[in-house]
Coordinates of C-alpha atoms in Angstrom, one line a residue:
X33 CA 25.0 -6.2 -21.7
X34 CA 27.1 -8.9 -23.4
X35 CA 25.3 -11.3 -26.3
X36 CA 24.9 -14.0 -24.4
X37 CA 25.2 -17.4 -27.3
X38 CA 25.9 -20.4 -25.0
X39 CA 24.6 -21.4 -21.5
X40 CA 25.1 -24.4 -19.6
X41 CA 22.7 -25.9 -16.8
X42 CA 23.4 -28.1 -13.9
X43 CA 20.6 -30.3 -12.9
X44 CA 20.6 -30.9 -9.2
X45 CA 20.0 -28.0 -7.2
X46 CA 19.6 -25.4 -9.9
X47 CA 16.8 -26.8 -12.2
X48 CA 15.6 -29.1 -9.4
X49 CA 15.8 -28.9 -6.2
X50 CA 16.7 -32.4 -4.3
X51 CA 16.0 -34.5 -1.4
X52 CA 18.5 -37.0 -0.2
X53 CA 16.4 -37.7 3.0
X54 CA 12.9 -38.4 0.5
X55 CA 15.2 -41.5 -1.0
X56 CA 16.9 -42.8 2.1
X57 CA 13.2 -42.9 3.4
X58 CA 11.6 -44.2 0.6
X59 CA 14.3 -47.0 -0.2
X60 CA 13.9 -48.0 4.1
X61 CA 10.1 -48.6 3.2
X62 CA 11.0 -50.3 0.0
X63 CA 13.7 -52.6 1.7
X64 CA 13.1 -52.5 5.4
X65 CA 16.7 -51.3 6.0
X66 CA 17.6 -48.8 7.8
X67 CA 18.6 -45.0 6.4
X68 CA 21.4 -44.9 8.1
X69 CA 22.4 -48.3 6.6
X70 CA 21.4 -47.9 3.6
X71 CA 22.8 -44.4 3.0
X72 CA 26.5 -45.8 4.9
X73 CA 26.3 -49.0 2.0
X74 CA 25.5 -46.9 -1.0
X75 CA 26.8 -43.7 -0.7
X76 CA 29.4 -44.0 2.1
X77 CA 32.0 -45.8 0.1
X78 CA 33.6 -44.9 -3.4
X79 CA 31.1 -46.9 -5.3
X80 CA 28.6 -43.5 -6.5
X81 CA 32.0 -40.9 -6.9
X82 CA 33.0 -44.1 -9.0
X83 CA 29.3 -43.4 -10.8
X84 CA 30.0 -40.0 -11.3
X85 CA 33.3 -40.2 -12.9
X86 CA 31.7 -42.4 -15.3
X87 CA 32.0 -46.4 -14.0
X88 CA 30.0 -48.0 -14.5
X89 CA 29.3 -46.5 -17.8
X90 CA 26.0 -48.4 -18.5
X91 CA 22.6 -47.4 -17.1
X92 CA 22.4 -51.8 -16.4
X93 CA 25.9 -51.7 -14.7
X94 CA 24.8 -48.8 -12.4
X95 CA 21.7 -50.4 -11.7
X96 CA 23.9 -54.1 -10.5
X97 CA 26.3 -52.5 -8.2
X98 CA 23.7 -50.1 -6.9
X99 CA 21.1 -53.9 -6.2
X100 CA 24.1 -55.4 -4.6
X101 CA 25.0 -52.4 -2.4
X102 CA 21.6 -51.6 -1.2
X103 CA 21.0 -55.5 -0.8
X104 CA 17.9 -55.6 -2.3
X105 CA 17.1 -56.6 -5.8
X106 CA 15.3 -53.3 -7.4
X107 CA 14.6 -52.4 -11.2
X108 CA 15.1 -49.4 -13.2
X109 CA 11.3 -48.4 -13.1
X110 CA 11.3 -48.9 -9.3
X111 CA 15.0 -47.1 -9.2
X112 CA 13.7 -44.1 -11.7
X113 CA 10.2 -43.5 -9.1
X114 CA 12.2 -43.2 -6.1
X115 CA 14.8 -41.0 -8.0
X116 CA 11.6 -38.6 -9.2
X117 CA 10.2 -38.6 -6.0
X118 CA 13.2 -37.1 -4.5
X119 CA 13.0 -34.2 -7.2
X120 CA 11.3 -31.4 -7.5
X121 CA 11.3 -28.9 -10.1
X122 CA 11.6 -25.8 -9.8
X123 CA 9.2 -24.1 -12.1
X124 CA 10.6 -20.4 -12.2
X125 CA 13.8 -21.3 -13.1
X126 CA 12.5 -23.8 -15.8
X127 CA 10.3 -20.8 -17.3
X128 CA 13.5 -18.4 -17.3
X129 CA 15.4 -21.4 -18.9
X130 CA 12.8 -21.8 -21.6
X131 CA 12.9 -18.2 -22.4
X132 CA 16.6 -18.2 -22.9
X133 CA 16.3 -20.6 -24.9
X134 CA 14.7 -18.5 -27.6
X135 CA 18.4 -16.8 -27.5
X136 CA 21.2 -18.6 -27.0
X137 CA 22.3 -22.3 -27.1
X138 CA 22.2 -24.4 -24.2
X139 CA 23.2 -27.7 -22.8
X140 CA 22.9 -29.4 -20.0
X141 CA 25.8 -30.3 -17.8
X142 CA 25.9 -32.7 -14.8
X143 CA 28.1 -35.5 -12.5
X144 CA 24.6 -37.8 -12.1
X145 CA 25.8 -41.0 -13.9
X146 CA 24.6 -42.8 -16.4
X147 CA 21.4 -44.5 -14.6
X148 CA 20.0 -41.1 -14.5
X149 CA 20.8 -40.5 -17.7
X150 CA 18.6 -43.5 -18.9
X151 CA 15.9 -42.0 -16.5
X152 CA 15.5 -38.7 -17.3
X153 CA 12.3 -38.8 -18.7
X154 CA 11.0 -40.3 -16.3
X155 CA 12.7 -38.0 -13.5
X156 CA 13.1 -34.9 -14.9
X157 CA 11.0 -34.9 -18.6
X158 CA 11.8 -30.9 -18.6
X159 CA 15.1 -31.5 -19.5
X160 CA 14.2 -33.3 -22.3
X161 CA 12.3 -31.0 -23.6
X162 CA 14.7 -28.2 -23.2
X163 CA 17.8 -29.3 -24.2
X164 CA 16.4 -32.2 -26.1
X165 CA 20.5 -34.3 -27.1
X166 CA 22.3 -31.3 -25.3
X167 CA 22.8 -32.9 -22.3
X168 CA 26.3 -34.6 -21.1
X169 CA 26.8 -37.1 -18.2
X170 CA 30.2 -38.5 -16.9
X171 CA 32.3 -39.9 -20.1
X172 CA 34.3 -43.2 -19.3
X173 CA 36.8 -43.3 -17.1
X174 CA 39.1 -44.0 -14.2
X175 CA 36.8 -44.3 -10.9
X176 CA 38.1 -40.9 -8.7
X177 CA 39.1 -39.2 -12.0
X178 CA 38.0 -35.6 -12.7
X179 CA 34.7 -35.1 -15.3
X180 CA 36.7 -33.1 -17.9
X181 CA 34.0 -30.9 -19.0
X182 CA 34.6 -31.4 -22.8
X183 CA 31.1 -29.6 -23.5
X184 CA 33.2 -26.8 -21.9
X185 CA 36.0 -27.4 -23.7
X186 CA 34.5 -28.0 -27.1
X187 CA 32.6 -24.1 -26.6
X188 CA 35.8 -22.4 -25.5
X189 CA 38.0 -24.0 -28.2
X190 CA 35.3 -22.9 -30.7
X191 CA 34.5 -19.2 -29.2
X192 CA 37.2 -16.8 -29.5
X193 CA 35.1 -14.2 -27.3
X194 CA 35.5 -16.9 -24.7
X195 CA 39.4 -17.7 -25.1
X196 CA 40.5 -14.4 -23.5
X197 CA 37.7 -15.0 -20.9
X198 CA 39.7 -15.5 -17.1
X199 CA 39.1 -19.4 -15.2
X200 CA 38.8 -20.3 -12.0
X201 CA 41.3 -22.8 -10.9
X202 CA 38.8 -25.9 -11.3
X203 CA 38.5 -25.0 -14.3
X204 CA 42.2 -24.9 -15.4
X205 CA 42.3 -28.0 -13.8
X206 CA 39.2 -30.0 -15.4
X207 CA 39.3 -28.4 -18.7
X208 CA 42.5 -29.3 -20.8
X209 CA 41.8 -27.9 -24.2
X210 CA 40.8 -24.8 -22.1
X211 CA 44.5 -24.7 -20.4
X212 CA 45.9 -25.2 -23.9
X213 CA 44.5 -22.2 -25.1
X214 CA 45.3 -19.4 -22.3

């Protein structure tokens, strides 16, 4: 079996499982909105692939064009309860997680934006104590742009082992220093 060094973690649906419907509900009791409305206004348009790519690139600038979307004035402790409630960890992959840990470096790695970023101890206080810093978000950029993975980048520019290693397309793609390399 290889020596594993370095692993990297997505949050949604590997460390946590996740309930869009738990939200839309929860955000129709808070506003008295429909779902179907609500879900259309905020995550219908561009505005939360925008949020992913990295714009807006504050937690405050998220929360703003996420208020005006939903049409309903809402704060980041009301924002960061609705976003736990939708969550749910799950607990055997946290403890497999934690006993890698003892091994090999990891990081976490995901497309939430900024706004969870600011919440995760609030949403997901696990991570925190997992990866503690090692966790990267969207960096600033172009709404619709690619992430570029430079946690991924950074490790295969730095890991010769990991150079000769074959990519998937995507990756090719979202990783430049990566392409540079093969």
């Amino acid at each position: 079996m290889p020596d594993i060094r370095f692993v990297i973690f997505d949050m949604d649906q590997v460390l946590y499982d996740y309930d869009h419907q738990v939200r839309l509900r929860l955000l129709e009791e808070l506003t008295g909105r429909p779902a179907t409305e609500i879900d259309a206004a905020v995550w219908g348009g561009p505005h939360e692939a925008a949020a992913e790519a990295g714009s807006p690139d504050t937690a405050e600038g998220y929360l703003a064009q996420y208020a005006r979307l939903l049409g309903y004035p809402i704060d980041f402790d009301t924002w960061a309860d609705i976003r736990r409630q939708m969550m749910r960890a799950r607990p055997l992959v946290l403890a497999h997680v934690r006993r890698l840990k003892e091994r090999a470096d990891l990081a976490l790695l995901t497309n939430n934006g900024m706004m969870l970023k600011a919440a995760l101890p609030v949403c997901a206080p696990e991570t925190i104590e997992i990866f503690g810093e090692k966790h990267t978000f969207p960096p600033n950029s172009k709404p619709g742009n690619q992430i570029r993975w430079s946690i991924v980048a950074s490790v295969l520019n730095t890991d010769t082992s990991l150079k000769k290693a074959p990519l998937s397309k995507t990756m090719r793609q979202t990783c430049p220093v990566r392409r540079r390399l093969v």
